[in-house]
Coordinates of C-alpha atoms and ligand atoms in Angstrom, one line a residue:
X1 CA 51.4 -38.9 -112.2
X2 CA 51.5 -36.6 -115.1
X3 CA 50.7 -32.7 -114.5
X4 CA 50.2 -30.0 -116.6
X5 CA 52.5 -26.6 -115.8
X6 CA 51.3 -23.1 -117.6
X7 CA 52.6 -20.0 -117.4
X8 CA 49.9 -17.2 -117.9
X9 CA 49.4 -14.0 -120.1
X10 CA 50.7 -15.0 -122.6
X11 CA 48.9 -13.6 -126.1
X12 CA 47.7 -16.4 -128.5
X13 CA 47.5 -16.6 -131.9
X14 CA 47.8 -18.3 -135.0
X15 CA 45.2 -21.2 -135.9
X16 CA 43.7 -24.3 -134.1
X17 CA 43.2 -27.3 -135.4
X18 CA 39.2 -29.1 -134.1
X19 CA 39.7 -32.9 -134.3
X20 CA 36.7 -34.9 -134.8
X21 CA 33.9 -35.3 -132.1
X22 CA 34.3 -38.3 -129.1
X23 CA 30.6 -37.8 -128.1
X24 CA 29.8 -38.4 -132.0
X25 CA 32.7 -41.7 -132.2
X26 CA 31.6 -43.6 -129.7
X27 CA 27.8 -44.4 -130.6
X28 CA 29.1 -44.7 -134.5
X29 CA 31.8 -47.0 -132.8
X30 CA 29.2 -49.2 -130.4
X31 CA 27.2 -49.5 -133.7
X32 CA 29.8 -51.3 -135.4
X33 CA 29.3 -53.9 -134.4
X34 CA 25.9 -54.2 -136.5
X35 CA 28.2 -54.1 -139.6
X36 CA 31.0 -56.2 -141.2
X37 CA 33.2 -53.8 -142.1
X38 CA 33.5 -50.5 -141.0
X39 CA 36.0 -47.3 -141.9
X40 CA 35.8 -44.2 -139.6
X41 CA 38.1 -41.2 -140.8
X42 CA 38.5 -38.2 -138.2
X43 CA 38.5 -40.0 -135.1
X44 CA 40.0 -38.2 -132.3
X45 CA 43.2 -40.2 -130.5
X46 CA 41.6 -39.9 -126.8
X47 CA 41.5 -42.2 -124.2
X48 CA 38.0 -42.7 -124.5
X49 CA 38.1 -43.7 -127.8
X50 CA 40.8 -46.1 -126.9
X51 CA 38.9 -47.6 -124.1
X52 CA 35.5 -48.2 -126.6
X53 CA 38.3 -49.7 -128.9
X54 CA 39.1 -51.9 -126.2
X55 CA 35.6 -53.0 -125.1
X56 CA 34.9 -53.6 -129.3
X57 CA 37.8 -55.9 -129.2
X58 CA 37.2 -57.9 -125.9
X59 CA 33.9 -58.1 -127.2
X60 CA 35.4 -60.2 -130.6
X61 CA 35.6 -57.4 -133.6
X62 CA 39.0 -56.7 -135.2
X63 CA 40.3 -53.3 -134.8
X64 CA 42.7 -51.3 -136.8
X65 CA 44.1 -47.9 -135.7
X66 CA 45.7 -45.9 -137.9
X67 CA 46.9 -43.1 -135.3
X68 CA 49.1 -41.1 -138.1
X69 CA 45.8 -40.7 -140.4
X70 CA 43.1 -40.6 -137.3
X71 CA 41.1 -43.6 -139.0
X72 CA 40.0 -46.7 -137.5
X73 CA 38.9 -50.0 -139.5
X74 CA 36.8 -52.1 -137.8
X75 CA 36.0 -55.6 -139.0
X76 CA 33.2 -57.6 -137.3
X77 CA 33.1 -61.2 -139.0
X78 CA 33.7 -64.0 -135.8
X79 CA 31.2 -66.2 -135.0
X80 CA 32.3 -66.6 -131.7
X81 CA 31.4 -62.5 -130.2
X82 CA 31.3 -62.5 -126.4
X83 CA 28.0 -60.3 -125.8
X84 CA 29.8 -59.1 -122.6
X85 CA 30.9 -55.8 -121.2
X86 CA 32.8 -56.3 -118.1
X87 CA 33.0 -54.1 -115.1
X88 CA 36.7 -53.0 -116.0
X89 CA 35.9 -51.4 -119.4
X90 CA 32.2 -49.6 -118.4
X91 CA 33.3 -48.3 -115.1
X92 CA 35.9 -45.6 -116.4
X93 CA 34.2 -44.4 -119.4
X94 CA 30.0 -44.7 -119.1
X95 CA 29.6 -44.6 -123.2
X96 CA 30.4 -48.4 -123.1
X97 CA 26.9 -48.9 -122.0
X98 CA 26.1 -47.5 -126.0
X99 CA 27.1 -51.3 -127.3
X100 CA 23.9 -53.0 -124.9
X101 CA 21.3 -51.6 -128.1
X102 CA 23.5 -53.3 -130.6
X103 CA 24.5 -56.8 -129.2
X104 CA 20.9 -56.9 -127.9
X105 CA 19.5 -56.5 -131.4
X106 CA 22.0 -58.8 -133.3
X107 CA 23.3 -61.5 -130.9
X108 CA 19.1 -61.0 -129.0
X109 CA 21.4 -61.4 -125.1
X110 CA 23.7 -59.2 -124.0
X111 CA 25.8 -58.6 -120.3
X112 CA 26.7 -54.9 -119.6
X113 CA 28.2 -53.6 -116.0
X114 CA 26.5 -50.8 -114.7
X115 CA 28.2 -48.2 -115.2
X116 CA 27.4 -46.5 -111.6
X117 CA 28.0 -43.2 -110.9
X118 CA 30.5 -40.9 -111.3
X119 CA 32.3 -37.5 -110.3
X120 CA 29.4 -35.3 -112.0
X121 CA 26.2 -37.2 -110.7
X122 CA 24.5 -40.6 -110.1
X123 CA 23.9 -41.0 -114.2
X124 CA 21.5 -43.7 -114.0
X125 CA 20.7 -45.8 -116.9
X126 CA 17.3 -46.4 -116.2
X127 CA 15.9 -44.6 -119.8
X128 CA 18.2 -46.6 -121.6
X129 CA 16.9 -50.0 -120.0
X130 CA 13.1 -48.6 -120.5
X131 CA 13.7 -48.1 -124.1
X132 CA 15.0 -51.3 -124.8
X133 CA 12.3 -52.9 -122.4
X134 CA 9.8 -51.4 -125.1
X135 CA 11.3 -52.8 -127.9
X136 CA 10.7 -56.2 -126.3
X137 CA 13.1 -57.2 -124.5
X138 CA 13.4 -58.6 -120.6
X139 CA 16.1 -57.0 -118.6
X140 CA 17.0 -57.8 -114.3
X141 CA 19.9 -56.4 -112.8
X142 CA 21.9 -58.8 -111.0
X143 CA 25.5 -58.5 -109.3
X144 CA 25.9 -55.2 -110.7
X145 CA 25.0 -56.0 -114.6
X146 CA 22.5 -55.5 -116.8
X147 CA 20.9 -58.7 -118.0
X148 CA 19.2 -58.7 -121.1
X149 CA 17.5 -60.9 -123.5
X150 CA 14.9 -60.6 -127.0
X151 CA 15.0 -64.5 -127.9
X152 CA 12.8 -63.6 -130.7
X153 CA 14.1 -60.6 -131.4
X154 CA 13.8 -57.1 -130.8
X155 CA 10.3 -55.4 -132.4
X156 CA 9.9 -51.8 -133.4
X157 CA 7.8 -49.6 -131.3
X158 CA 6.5 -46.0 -129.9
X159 CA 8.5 -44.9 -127.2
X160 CA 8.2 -41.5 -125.0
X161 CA 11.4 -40.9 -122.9
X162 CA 9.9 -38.9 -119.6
X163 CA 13.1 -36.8 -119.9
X164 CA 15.6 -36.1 -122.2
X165 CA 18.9 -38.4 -122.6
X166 CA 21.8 -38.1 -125.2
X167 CA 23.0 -41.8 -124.5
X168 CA 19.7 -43.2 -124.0
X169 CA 18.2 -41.5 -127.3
X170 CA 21.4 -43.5 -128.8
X171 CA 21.3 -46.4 -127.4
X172 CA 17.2 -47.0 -128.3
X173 CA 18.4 -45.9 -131.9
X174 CA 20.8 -48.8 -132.2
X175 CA 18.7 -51.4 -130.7
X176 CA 15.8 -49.9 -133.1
X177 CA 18.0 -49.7 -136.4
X178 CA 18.1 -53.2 -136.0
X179 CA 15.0 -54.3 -134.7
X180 CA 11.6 -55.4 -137.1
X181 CA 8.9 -52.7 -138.0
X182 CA 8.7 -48.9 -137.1
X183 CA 9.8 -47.4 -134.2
X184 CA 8.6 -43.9 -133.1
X185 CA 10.9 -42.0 -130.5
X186 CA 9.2 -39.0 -128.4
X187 CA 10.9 -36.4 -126.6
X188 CA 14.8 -37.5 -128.0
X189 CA 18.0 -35.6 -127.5
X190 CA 19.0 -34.1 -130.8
X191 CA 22.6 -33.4 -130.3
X192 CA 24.7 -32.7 -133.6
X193 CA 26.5 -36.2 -132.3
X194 CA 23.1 -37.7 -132.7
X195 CA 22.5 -36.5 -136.2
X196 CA 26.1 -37.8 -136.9
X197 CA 25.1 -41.5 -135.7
X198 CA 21.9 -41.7 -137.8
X199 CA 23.8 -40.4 -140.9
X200 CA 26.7 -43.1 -140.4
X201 CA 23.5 -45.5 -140.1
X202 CA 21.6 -44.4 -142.8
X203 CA 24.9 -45.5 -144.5
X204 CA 24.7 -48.8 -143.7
X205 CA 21.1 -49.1 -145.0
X206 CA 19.3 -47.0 -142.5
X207 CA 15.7 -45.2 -142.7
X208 CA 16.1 -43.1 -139.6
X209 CA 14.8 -39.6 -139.6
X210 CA 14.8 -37.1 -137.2
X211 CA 12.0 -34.3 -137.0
X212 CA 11.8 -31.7 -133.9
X213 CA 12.3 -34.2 -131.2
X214 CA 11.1 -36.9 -132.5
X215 CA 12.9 -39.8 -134.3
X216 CA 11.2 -42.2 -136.6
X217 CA 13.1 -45.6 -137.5
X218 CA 12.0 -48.3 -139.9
X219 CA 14.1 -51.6 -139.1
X220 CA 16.8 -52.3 -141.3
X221 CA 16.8 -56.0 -142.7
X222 CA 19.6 -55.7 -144.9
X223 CA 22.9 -54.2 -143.1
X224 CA 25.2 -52.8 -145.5
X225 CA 28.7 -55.1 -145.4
X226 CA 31.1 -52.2 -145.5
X227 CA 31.0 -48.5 -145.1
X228 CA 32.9 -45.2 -144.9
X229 CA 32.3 -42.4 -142.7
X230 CA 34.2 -39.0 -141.4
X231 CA 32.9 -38.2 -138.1
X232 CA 31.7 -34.5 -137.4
X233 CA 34.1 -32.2 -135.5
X234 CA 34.3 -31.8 -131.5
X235 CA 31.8 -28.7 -131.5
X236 CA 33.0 -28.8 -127.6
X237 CA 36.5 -28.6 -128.3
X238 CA 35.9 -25.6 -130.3
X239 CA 33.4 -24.0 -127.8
X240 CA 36.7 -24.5 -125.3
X241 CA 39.3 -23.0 -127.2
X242 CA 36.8 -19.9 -128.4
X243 CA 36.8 -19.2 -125.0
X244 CA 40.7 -19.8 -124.6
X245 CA 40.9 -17.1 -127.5
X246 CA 38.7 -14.7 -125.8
X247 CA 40.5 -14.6 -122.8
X248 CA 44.1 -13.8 -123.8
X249 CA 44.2 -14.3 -128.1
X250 CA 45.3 -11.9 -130.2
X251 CA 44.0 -13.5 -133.4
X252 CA 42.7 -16.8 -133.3
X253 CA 41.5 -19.0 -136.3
X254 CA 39.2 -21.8 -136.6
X255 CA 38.6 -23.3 -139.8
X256 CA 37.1 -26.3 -141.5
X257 CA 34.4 -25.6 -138.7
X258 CA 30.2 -25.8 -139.3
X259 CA 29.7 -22.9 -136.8
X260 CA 26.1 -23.2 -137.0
X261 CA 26.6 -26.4 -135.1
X262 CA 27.6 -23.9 -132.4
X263 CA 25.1 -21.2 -132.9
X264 CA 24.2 -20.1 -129.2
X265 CA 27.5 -20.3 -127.9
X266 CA 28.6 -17.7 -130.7
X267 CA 25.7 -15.6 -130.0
X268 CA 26.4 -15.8 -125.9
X269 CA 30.1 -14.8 -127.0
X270 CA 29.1 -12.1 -129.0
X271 CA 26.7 -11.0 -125.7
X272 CA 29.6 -10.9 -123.7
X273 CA 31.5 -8.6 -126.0
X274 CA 33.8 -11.1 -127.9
X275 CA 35.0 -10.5 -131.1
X276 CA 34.3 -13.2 -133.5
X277 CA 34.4 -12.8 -137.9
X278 CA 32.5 -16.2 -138.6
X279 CA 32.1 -17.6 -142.4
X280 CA 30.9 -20.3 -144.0
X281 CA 33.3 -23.1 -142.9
X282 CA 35.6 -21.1 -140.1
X283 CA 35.6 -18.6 -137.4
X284 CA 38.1 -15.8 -136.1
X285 CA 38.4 -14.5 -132.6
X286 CA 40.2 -11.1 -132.4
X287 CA 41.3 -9.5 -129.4
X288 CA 38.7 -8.6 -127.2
X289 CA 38.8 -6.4 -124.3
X290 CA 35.7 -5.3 -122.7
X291 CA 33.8 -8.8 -121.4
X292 CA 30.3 -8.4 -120.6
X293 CA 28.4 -9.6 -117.6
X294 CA 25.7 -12.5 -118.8
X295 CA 23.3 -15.0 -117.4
X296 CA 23.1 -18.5 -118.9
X297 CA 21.4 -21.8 -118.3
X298 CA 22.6 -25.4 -119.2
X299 CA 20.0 -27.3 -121.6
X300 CA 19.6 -30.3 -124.0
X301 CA 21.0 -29.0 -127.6
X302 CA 19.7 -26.6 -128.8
X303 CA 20.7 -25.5 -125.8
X304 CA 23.6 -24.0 -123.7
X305 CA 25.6 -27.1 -123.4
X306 CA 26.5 -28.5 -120.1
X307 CA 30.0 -29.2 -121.7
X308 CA 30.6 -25.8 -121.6
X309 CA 30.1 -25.0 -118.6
X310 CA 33.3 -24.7 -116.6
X311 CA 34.9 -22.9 -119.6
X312 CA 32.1 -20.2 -119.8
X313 CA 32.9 -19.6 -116.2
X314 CA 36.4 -18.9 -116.2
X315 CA 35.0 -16.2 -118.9
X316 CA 32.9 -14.6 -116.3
X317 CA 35.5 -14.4 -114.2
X318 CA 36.5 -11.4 -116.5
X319 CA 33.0 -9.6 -117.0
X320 CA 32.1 -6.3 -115.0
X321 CA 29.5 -7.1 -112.8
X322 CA 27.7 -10.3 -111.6
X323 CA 27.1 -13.0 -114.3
X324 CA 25.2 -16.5 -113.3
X325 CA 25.5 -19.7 -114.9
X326 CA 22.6 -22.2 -113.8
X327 CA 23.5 -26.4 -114.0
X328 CA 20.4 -28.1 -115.4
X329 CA 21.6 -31.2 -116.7
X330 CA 24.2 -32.8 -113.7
X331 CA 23.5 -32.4 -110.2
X332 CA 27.3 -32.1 -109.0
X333 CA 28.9 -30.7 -111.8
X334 CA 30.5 -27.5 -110.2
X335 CA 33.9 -29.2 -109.3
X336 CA 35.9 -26.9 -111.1
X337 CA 34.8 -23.4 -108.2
X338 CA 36.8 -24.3 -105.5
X339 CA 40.2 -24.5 -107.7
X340 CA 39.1 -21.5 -109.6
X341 CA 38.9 -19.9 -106.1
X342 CA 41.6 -20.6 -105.1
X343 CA 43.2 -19.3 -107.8
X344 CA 41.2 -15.8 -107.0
X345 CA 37.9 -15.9 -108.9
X346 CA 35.1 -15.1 -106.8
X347 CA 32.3 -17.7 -107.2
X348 CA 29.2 -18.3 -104.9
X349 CA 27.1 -21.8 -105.4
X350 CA 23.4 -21.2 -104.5
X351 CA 21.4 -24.4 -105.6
X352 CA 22.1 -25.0 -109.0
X353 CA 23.5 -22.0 -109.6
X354 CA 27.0 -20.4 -109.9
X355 CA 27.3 -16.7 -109.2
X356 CA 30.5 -15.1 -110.3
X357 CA 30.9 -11.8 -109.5
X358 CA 33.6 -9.7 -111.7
X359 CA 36.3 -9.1 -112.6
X360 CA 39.1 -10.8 -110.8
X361 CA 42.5 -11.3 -111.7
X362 CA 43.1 -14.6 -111.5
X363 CA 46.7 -15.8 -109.9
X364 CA 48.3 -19.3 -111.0
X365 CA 48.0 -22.0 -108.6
X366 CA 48.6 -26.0 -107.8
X367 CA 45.3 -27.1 -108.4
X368 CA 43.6 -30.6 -109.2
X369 CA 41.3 -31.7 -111.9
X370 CA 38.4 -33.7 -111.1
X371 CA 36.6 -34.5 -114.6
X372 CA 37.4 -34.1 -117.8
X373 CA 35.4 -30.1 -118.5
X374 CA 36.4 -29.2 -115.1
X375 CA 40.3 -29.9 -116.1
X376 CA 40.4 -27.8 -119.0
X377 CA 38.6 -25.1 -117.1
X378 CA 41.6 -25.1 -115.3
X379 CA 43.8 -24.9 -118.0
X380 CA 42.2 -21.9 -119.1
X381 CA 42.0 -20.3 -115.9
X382 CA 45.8 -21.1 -116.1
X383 CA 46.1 -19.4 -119.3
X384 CA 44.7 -16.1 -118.4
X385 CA 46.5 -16.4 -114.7
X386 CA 49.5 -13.9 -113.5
X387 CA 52.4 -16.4 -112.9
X388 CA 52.2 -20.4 -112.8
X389 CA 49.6 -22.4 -112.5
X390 CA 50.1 -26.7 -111.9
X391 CA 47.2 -28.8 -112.7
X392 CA 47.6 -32.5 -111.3
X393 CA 45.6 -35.6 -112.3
X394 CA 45.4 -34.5 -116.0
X395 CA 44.8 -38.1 -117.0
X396 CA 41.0 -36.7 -117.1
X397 CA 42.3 -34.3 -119.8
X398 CA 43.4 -36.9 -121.4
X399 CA 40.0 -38.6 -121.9
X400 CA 38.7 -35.9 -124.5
X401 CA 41.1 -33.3 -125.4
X402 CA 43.5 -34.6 -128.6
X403 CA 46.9 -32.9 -128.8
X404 CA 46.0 -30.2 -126.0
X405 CA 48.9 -28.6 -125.2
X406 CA 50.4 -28.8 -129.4
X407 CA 47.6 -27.1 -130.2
X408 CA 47.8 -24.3 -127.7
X409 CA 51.6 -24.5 -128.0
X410 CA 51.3 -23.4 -131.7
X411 CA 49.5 -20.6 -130.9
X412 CA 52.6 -19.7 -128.9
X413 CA 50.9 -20.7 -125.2
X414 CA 53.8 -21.4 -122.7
X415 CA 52.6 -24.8 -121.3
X416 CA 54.1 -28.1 -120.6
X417 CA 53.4 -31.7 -119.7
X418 CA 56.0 -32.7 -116.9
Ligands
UD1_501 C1 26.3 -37.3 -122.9 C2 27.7 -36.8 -123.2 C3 28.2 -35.9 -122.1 C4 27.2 -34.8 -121.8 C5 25.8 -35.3 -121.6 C6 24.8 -34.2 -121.6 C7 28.6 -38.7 -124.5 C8 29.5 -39.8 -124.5 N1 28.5 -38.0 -123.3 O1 26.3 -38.0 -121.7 O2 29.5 -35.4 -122.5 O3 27.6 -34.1 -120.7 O4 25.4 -36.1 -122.7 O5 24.8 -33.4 -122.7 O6 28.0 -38.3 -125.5 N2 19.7 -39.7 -117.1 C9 18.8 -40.4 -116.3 N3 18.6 -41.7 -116.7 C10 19.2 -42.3 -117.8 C11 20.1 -41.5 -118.5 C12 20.3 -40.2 -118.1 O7 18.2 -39.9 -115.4 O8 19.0 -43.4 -118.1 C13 19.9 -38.2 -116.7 C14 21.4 -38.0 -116.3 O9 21.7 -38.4 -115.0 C15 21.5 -36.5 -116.6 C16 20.6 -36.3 -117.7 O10 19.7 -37.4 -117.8 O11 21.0 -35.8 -115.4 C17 21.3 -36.2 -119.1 O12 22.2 -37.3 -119.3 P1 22.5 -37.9 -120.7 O13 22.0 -36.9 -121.7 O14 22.0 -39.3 -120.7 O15 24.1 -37.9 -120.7 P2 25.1 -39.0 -121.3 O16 24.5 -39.6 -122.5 O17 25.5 -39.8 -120.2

């Protein structure tokens, strides 16, 4: 098994390169299979991408990736579409639940695995299977799938999710896009991913529109037959290599960037004494000594992301003082403490809360990642580390990170895949 070996303290610089967002590519990728024919620019090459890809072709559509270029071309035009996810494909990566809406609303039947739980929490999909419900259609659970069925078709509706989900918000968007008459969705998610699906569906004939929390969707009758789209970029990749800069770069730039996708996270890194020059379309983190105690909370965007978690962390580790980062979204997502322990940070867990008292100097490690935020905590912890630092089972790396150790490499990190 592949592991990941860094040598710390070294100063970055030069410029990183965000590719495109995973959370935004797979909903817009689940969704093609509404259309006929489909061209995605700016997707990133991760294995989670290549896993959807793999569930879009089991299911029947023809796939084309053009991994030089980062576009896909997806063509959906068999009759014969298996509305099937199996076990297999759903249980490593959750998002494959995100093509239930879709084959629901076109094929009116579809089979999904559960997707059971996984290293963060128990990620039920109970709001995804109550939205659908409320569109009309009759769902049981039996042998571990999700059986569902609209035999005359899925019908627009108002629907008030108790709490709020990213994937369920999605999936109820891609049933509804396709579904007759208005739907009216209370209480959504409104992640920058989401915004990103309902442009790509707007494309393809769409009249979805998003106000506060609430999305309003008038069914689409007549699906475009071919469409083009650049999916937005990875606003957590960029959160985890600002924080890569403040710890140990010199001069760090980030460019063809929206940073006011990423708003509170620049003004928490300004709180913690980070010095960041952001324009228009880019951003620039210079050196930046003195870190800053702070106190944050995880929450549904607009919010402190829970993506961002581990990597703030690893930033506290440096602050003078005591600094506290509270887990809202996941019940088990602090994975990442013991390894940065034993590497030196001192971390206390009291409920949902981390308390990191600073600052330590962290010393490199053999250490083990255990999902895929938690890993590149790691490598960040590695980065600002005295000596060397091993991080086994990087294959969880792998799932959302594109070209992670080129990039850092280019900005002169000393780190290597072995
Ligand atoms: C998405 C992101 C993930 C991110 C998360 C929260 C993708 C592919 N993944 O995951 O990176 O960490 O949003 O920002 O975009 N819940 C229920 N019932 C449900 C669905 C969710 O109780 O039916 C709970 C979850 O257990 C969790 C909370 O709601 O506690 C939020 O989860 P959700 O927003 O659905 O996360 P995902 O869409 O799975």
């Amino acid at each position: 098994m592949e592991k990941l070996l860094i040598t710390g303290k070294k100063e970055l610089s030069g410029r990183i390169y965000i590719s495109g967002s995973k959370n935004a590519s797979l909903p817009i990728l689940a969704s093609t299979i509404l259309s006929e024919n489909v061209k995605l620019t700016n997707i990133p090459l991760v294995k989670d991408i290549f896993t959807m890809v793999e569930l879009l072709k089991f299911v029947g559509l023809k796939i084309n990736i053009h991994k030089k270029t980062n576009r896909i071309e997806i063509k959906n035009t068999n009759k014969n579409i298996k509305t099937l996810a199996p076990y297999n494909l759903v249980k490593t990566m959750r998002a494959g639940v995100l093509v239930l809406g879709p084959l629901l609303a076109k094929y009116k039947k579809a089979k999904i695995s559960l997707p059971g739980g996984c290293a963060i929490g128990t990620r039920p999909v109970n709001l995804h299977l109550f939205a659908l419900k409320k569109l009309g259609a009759k769902i049981k659970i039996k042998n571990g799938y999700i059986i569902a069925e609209a035999k005359k078709g899925l019908r627009g509706s108002k629907i008030f999710f108790p709490s709020i989900s990213v994937g369920a918000t999605e999936n109820a968007i891609l049933a509804a896009f396709n579904s007759k008459g208005k739907t009216i969705l209370y209480n959504c998610a409104i992640e920058p991913e989401i915004q990103d699906l309902i442009n790509f569906l707007n494309k393809l004939g769409g009249n979805i529109k998003l106000a506060g929390r609430k999305i309003f969707i008038t069914g689409c009758r007549k699906i475009k037959k071919s469409v083009k789209h650049e999916i937005i970029f990875d606003r957590i990749e960029l959160g985890t290599y600002l924080v890569a800069a403040a710890l140990v770069g010199k001069k760090i730039l980030f460019n063809k960037i929206d940073p006011t996708l990423i708003k509170n996270e620049i003004n928490i890194l300004r709180k913690m004494g980070v010095k960041l020059r952001v324009q228009k379309n880019s951003l620039e983190v210079l050196k930046s000594n003195n870190i800053k105690k702070i106190s944050i909370s995880t929450k549904p965007y607009p919010g402190f992301p829970t993506d961002l978690q581990a990597q703030f962390m690893v930033l506290m580790t440096r602050a003078k003082g005591i600094s506290k980062i509270k887990e809202n979204i996941f019940e088990n997502r602090f994975m990442h403490v013991p390894e940065l322990k034993r590497m030196g940070a001192n971390i206390e867990i009291k409920d949902k809360t981390a308390i990191i008292s600073g600052p330590s100097q962290l010393t490199g490690a053999e250490v083990m990642a255990t999902d895929l935020r938690a890993s590149v905590s790691l490598v960040l912890a590695g980065l600002v580390a005295n000596n060397r630092t091993i991080i086994n089972r990087i294959y969880h790396l792998d799932r959302g990170y594109e070209f992670l150790e080129k990039k850092l490499k280019n900005c002169k990190a000393h780190i290597k895949r072995f």
